[in-house]
PDB file of C-alpha atoms in Angstrom:
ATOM      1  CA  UNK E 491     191.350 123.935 131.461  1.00  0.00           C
ATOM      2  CA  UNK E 492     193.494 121.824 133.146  1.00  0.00           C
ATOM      3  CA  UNK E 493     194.992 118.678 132.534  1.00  0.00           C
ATOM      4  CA  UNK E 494     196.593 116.413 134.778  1.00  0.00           C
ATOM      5  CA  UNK E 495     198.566 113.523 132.879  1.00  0.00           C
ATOM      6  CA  UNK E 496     200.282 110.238 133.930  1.00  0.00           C
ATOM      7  CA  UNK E 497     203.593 110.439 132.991  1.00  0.00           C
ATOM      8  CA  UNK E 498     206.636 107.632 132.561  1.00  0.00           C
ATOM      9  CA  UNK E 499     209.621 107.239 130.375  1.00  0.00           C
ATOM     10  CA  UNK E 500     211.270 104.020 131.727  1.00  0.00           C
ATOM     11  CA  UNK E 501     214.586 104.756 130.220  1.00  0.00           C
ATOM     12  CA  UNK E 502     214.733 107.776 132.898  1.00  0.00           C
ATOM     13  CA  UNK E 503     211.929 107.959 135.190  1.00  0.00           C
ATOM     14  CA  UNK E 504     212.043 105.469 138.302  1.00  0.00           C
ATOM     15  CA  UNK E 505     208.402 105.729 138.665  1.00  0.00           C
ATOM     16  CA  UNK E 506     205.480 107.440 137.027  1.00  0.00           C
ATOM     17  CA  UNK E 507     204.655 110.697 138.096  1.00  0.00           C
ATOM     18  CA  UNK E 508     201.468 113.052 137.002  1.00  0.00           C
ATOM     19  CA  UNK E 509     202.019 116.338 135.569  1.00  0.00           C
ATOM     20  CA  UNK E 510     199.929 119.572 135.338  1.00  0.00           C
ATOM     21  CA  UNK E 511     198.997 121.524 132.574  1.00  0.00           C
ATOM     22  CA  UNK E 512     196.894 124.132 131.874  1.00  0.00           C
ATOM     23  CA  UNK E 513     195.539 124.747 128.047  1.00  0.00           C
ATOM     24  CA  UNK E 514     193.382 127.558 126.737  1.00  0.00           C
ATOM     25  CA  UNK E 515     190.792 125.114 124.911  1.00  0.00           C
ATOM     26  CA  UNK E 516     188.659 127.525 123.987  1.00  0.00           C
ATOM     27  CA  UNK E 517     191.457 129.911 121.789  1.00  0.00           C
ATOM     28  CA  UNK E 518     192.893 126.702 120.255  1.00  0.00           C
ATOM     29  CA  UNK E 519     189.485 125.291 119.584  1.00  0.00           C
ATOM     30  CA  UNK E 520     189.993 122.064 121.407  1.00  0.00           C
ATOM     31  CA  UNK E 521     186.761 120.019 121.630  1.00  0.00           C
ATOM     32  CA  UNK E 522     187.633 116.352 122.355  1.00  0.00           C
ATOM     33  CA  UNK E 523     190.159 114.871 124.826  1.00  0.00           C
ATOM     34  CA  UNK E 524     192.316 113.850 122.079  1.00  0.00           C
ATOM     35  CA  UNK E 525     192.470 117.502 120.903  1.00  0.00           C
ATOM     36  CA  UNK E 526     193.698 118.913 123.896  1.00  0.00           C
ATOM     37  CA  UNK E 527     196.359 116.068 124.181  1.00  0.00           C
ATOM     38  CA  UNK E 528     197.907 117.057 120.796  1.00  0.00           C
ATOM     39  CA  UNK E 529     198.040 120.658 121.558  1.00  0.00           C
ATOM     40  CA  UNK E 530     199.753 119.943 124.445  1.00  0.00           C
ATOM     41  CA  UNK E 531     201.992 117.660 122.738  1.00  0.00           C
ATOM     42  CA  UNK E 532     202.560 120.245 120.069  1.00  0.00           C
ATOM     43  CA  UNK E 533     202.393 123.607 121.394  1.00  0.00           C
ATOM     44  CA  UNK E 534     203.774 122.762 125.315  1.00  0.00           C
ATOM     45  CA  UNK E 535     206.046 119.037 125.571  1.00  0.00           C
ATOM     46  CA  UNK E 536     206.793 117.112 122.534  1.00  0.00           C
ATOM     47  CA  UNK E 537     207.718 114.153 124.829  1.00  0.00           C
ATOM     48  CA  UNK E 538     204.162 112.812 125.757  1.00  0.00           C
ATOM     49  CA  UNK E 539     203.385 109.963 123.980  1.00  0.00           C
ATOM     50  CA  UNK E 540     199.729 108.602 122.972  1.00  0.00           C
ATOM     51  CA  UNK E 541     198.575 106.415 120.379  1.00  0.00           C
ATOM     52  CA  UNK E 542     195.641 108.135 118.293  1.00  0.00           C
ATOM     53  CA  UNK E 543     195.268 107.416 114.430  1.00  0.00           C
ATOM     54  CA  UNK E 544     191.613 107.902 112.642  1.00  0.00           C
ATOM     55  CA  UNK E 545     190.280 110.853 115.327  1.00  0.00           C
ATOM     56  CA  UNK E 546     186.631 109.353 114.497  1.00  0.00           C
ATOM     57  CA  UNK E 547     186.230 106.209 116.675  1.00  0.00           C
ATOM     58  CA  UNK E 548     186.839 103.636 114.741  1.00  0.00           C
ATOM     59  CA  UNK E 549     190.649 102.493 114.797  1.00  0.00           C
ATOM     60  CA  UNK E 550     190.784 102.058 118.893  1.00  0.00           C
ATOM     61  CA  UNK E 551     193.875 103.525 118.780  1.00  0.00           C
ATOM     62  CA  UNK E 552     193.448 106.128 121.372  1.00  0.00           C
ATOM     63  CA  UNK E 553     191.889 104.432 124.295  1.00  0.00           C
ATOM     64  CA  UNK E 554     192.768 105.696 127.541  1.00  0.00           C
ATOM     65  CA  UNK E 555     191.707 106.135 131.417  1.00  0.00           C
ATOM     66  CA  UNK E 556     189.909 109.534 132.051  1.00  0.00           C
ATOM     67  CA  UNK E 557     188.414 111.132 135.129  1.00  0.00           C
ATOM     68  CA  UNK E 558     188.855 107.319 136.055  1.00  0.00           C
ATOM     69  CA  UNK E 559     186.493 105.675 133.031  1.00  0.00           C
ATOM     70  CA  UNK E 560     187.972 103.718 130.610  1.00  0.00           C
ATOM     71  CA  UNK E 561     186.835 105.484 127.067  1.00  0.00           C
ATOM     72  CA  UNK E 562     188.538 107.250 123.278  1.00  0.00           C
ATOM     73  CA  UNK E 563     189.859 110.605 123.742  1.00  0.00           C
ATOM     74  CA  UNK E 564     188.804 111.090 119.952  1.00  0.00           C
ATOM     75  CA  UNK E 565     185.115 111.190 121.513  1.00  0.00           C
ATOM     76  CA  UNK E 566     184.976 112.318 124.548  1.00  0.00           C
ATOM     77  CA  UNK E 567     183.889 115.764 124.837  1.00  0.00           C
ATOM     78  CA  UNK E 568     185.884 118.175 127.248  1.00  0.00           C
ATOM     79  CA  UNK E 569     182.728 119.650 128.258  1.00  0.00           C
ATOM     80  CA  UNK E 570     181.313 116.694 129.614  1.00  0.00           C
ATOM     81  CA  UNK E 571     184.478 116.212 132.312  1.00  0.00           C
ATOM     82  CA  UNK E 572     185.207 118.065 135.343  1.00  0.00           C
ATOM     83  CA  UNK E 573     188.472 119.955 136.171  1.00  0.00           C
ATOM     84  CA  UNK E 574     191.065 118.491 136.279  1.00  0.00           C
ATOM     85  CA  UNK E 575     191.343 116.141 133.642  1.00  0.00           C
ATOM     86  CA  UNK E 576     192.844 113.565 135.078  1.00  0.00           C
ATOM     87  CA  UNK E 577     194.041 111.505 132.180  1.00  0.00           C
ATOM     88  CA  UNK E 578     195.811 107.479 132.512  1.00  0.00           C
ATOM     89  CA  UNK E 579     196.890 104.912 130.296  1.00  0.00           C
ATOM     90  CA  UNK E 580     194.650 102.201 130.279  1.00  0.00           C
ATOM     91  CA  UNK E 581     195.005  99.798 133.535  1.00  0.00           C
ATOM     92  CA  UNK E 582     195.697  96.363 133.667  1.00  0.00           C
ATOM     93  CA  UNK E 583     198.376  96.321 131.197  1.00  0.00           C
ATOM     94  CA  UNK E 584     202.167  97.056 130.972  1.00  0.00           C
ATOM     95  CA  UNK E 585     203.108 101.238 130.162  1.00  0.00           C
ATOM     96  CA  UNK E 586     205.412 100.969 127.476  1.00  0.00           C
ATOM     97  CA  UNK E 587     205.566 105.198 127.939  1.00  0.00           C
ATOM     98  CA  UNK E 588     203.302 107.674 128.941  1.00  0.00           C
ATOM     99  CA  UNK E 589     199.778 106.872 127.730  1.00  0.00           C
ATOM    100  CA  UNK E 590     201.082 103.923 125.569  1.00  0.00           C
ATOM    101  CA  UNK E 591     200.343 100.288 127.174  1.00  0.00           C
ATOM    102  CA  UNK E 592     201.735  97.050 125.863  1.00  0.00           C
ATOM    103  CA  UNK E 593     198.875  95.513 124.015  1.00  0.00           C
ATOM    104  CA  UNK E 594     200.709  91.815 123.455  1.00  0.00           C
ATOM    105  CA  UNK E 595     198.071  90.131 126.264  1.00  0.00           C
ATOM    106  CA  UNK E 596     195.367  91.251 125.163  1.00  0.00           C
ATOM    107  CA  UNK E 597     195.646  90.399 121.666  1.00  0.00           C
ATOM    108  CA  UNK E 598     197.088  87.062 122.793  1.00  0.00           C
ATOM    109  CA  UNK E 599     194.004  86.168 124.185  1.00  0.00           C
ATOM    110  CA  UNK E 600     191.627  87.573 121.342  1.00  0.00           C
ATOM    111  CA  UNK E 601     193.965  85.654 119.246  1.00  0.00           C
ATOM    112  CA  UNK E 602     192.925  82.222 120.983  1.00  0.00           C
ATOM    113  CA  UNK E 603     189.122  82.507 120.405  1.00  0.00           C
ATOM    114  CA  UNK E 604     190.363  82.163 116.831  1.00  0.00           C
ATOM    115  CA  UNK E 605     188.359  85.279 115.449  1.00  0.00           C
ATOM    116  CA  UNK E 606     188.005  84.167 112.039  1.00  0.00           C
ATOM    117  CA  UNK E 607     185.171  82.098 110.162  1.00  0.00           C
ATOM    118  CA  UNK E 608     185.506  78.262 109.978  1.00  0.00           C
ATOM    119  CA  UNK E 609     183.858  76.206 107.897  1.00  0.00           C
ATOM    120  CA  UNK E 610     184.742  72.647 107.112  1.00  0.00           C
ATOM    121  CA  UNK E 611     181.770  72.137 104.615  1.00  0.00           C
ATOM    122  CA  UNK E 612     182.971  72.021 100.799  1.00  0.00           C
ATOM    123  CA  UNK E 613     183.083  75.419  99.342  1.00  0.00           C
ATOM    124  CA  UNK E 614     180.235  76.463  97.025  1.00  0.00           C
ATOM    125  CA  UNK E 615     179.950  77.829  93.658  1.00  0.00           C
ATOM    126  CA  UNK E 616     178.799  80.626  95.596  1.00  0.00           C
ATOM    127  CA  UNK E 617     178.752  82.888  98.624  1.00  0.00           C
ATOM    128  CA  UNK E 618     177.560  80.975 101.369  1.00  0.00           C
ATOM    129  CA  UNK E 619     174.283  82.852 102.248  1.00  0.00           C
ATOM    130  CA  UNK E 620     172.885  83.790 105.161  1.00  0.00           C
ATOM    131  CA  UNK E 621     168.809  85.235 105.980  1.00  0.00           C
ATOM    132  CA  UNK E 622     168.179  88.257 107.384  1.00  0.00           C
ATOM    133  CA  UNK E 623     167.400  87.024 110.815  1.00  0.00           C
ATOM    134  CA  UNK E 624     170.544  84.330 110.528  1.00  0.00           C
ATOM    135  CA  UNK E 625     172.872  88.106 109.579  1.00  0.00           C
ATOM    136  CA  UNK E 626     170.466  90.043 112.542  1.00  0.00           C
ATOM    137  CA  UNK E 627     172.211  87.583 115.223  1.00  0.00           C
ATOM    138  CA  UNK E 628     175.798  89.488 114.229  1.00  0.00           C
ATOM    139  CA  UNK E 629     174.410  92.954 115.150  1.00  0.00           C
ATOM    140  CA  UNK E 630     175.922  94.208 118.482  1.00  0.00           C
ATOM    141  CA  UNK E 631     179.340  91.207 118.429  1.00  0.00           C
ATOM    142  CA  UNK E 632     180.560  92.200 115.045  1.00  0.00           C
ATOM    143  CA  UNK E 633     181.091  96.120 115.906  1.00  0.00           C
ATOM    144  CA  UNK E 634     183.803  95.932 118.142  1.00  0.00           C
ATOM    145  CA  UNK E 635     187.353  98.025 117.505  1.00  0.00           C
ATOM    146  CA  UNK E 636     189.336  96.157 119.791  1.00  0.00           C
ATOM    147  CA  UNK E 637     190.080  99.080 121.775  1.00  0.00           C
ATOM    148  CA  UNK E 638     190.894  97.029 124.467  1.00  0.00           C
ATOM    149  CA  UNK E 639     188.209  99.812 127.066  1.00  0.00           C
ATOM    150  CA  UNK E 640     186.124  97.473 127.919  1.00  0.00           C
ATOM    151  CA  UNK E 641     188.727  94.359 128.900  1.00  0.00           C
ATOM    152  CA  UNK E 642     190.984  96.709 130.719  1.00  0.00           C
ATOM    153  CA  UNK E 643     188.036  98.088 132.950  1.00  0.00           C
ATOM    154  CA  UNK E 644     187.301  94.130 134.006  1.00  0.00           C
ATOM    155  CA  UNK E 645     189.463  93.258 137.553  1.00  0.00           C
ATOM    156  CA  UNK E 646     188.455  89.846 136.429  1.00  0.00           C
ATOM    157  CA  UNK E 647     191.494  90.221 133.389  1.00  0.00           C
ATOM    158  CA  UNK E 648     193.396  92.508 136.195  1.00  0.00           C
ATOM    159  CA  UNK E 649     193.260  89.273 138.190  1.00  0.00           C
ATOM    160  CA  UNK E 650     194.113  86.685 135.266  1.00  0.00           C
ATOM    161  CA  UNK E 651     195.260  88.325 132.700  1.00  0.00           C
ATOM    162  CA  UNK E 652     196.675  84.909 130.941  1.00  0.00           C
ATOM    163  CA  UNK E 653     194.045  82.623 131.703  1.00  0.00           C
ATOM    164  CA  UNK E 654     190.617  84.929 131.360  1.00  0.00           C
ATOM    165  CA  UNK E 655     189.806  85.964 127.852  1.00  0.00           C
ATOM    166  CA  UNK E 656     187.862  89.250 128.525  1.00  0.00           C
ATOM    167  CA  UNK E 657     185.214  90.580 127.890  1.00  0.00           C
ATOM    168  CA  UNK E 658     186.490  91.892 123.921  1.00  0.00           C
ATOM    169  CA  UNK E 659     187.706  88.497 122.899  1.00  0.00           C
ATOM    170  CA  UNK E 660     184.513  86.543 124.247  1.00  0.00           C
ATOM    171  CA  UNK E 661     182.326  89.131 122.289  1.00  0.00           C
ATOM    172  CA  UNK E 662     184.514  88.079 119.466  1.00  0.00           C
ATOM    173  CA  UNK E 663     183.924  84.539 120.636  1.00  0.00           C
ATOM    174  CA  UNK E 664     180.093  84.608 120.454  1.00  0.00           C
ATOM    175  CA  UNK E 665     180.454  86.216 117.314  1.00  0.00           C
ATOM    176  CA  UNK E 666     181.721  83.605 115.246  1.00  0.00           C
ATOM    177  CA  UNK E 667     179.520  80.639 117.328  1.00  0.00           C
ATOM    178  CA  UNK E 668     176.523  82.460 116.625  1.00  0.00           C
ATOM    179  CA  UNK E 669     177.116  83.079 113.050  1.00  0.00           C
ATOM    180  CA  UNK E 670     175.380  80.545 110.363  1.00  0.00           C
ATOM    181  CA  UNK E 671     178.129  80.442 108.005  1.00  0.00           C
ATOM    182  CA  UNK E 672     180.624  78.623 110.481  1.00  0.00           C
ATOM    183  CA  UNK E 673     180.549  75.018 111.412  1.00  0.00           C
ATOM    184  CA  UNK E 674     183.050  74.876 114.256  1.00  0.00           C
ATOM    185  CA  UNK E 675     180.411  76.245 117.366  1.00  0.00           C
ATOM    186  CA  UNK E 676     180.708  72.848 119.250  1.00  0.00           C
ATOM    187  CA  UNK E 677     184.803  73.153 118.683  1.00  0.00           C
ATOM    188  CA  UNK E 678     184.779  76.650 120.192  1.00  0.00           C
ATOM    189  CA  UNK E 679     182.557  76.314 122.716  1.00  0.00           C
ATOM    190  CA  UNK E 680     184.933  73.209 124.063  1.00  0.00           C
ATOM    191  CA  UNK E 681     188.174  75.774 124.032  1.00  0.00           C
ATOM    192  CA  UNK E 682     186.190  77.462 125.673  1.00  0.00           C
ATOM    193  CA  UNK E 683     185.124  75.137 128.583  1.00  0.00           C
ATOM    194  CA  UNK E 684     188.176  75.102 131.241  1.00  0.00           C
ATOM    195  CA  UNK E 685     187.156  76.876 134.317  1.00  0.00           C
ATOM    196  CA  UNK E 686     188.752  80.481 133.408  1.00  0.00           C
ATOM    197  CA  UNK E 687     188.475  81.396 129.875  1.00  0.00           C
ATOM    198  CA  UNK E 688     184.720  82.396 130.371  1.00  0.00           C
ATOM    199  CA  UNK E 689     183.697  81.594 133.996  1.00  0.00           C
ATOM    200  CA  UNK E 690     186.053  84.092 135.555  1.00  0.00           C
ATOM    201  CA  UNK E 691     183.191  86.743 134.368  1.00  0.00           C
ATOM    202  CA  UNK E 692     181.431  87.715 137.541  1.00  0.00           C
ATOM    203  CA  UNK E 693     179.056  90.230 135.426  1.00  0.00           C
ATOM    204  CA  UNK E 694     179.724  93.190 137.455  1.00  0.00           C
ATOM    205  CA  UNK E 695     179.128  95.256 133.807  1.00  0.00           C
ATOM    206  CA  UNK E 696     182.288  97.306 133.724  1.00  0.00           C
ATOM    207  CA  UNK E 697     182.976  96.489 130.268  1.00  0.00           C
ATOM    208  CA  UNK E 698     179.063  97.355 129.259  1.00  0.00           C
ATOM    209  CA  UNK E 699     179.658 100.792 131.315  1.00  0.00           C
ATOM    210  CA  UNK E 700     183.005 101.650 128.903  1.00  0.00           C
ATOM    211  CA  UNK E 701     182.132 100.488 125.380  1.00  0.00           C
ATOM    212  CA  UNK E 702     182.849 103.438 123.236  1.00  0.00           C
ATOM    213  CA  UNK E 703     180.471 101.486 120.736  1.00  0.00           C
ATOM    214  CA  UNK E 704     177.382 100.595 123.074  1.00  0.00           C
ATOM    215  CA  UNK E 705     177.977  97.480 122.912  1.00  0.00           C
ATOM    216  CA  UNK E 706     177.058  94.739 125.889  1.00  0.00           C
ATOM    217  CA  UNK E 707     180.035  91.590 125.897  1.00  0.00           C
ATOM    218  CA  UNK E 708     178.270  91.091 129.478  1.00  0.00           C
ATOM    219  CA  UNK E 709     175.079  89.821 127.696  1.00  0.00           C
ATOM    220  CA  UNK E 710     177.603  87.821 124.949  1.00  0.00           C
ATOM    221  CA  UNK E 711     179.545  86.065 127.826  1.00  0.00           C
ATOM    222  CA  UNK E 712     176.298  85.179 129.442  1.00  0.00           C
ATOM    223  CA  UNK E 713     174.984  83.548 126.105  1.00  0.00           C
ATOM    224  CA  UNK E 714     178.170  81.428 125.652  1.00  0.00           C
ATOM    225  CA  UNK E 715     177.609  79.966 129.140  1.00  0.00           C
ATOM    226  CA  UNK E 716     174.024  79.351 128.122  1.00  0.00           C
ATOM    227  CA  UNK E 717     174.856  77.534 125.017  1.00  0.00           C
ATOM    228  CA  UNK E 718     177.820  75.795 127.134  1.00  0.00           C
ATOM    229  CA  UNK E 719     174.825  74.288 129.762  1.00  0.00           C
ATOM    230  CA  UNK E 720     172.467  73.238 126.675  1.00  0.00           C
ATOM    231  CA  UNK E 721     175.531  71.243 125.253  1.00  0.00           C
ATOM    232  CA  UNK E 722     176.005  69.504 128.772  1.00  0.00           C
ATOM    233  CA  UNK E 723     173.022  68.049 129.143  1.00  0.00           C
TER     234      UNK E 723
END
């Protein structure tokens, strides 16, 4: 099978460059994208360079453009891809080397949603409870790796990368406004409220199309701009 793989080591390459290779899959018993890559990082050029960690989707680590979709190379199947695999880092973001991108703005910007429960009531005896239906709201926001797909797949964070949240840290947003346990909705829903941080989204669904995890930040984004219109009124 082959592979065809963005390459760039900035303390020798001038510009990126792809390279070829060609890998018996079947006699190494490569099954996923990420296999492949660490044959050919083992058995053919030590120098590429890729993030990968848990191999089961979970940790993010290895997320990566393929065949021009945004996805995990621990779980996408080489027989679902047509020759040649034409493998990128993710785009939007600095290469720090090879398949490696600098992840500093997009954590920056998760990092201002403040993705972490508030609550400014005094703390009980005991947990602070929540129903079934009040925990039910949580399903689809909380599942998110931060894998960073679905945000670099958005030209709306290509275009501003420092001002538009994307479409990771806005699920991440609506997670914590939505859940019963915090008190601080009307607080983030006012960070919230400049003209970029949410209404940059123009719902073209690129971030729905990519989620490794199903999930649907399109459908998130559109709730916070509901709840935004209810509190202006």
């Amino acid at each position: 099978m082959r592979f065809s793989i963005y390459r760039y080591n900035p303390e020798k390459d001038q510009k990126p460059y792809m390279q070829d290779f060609d890998l018996d899959v079947k006699t190494l018993n490569c099954h996923m994208v990420l296999d492949a890559l660490l044959a050919i990082k083992n058995q053919v050029d030590e120098t590429l360079t890729l993030r990968r960690s848990c191999r089961e989707g979970v940790c993010g680590s290895d997320g990566m453009n393929i065949n021009g979709k945004n996805g995990l190379a621990c779980t996408t199947h080489l027989s679902s891809l047509k020759e040649p695999v034409i493998i990128r880092p993710l785009p939007g973001l600095p290469v720090v080397r090879d398949l490696v991108v600098d992840m500093t703005q997009f954590y920056k910007q998760y990092d201002k949603v403040k993705p972490y429960l508030q609550n400014t009531d005094l703390t009980p005896a005991t947990e602070r409870l929540q129903s079934p239906e009040q925990r039910a709201k949580l399903d689809g926001l909380y599942e998110c790796i931060l894998c960073a797909c679905c945000t670099t797949s958005c030209p709306s964070f290509w275009w501003n990368p420092e001002k538009f949240i994307g479409p990771a840290g806005l699920l991440q947003a609506y997670r914590f406004i939505v859940d019963s346990r915090d008190t601080e909705a009307q607080e983030r829903l006012a960070d919230l409220s400049d003209p970029f941080s949410v209404f940059r989204c123009r719902g073209i669904m690129n971030c729905v199309d990519v989620c490794p995890k199903g999930l649907n930040p399109t459908k998130a984004i559109s709730h916070i701009k509901d709840l935004m219109l209810k509190d202006s009124i």
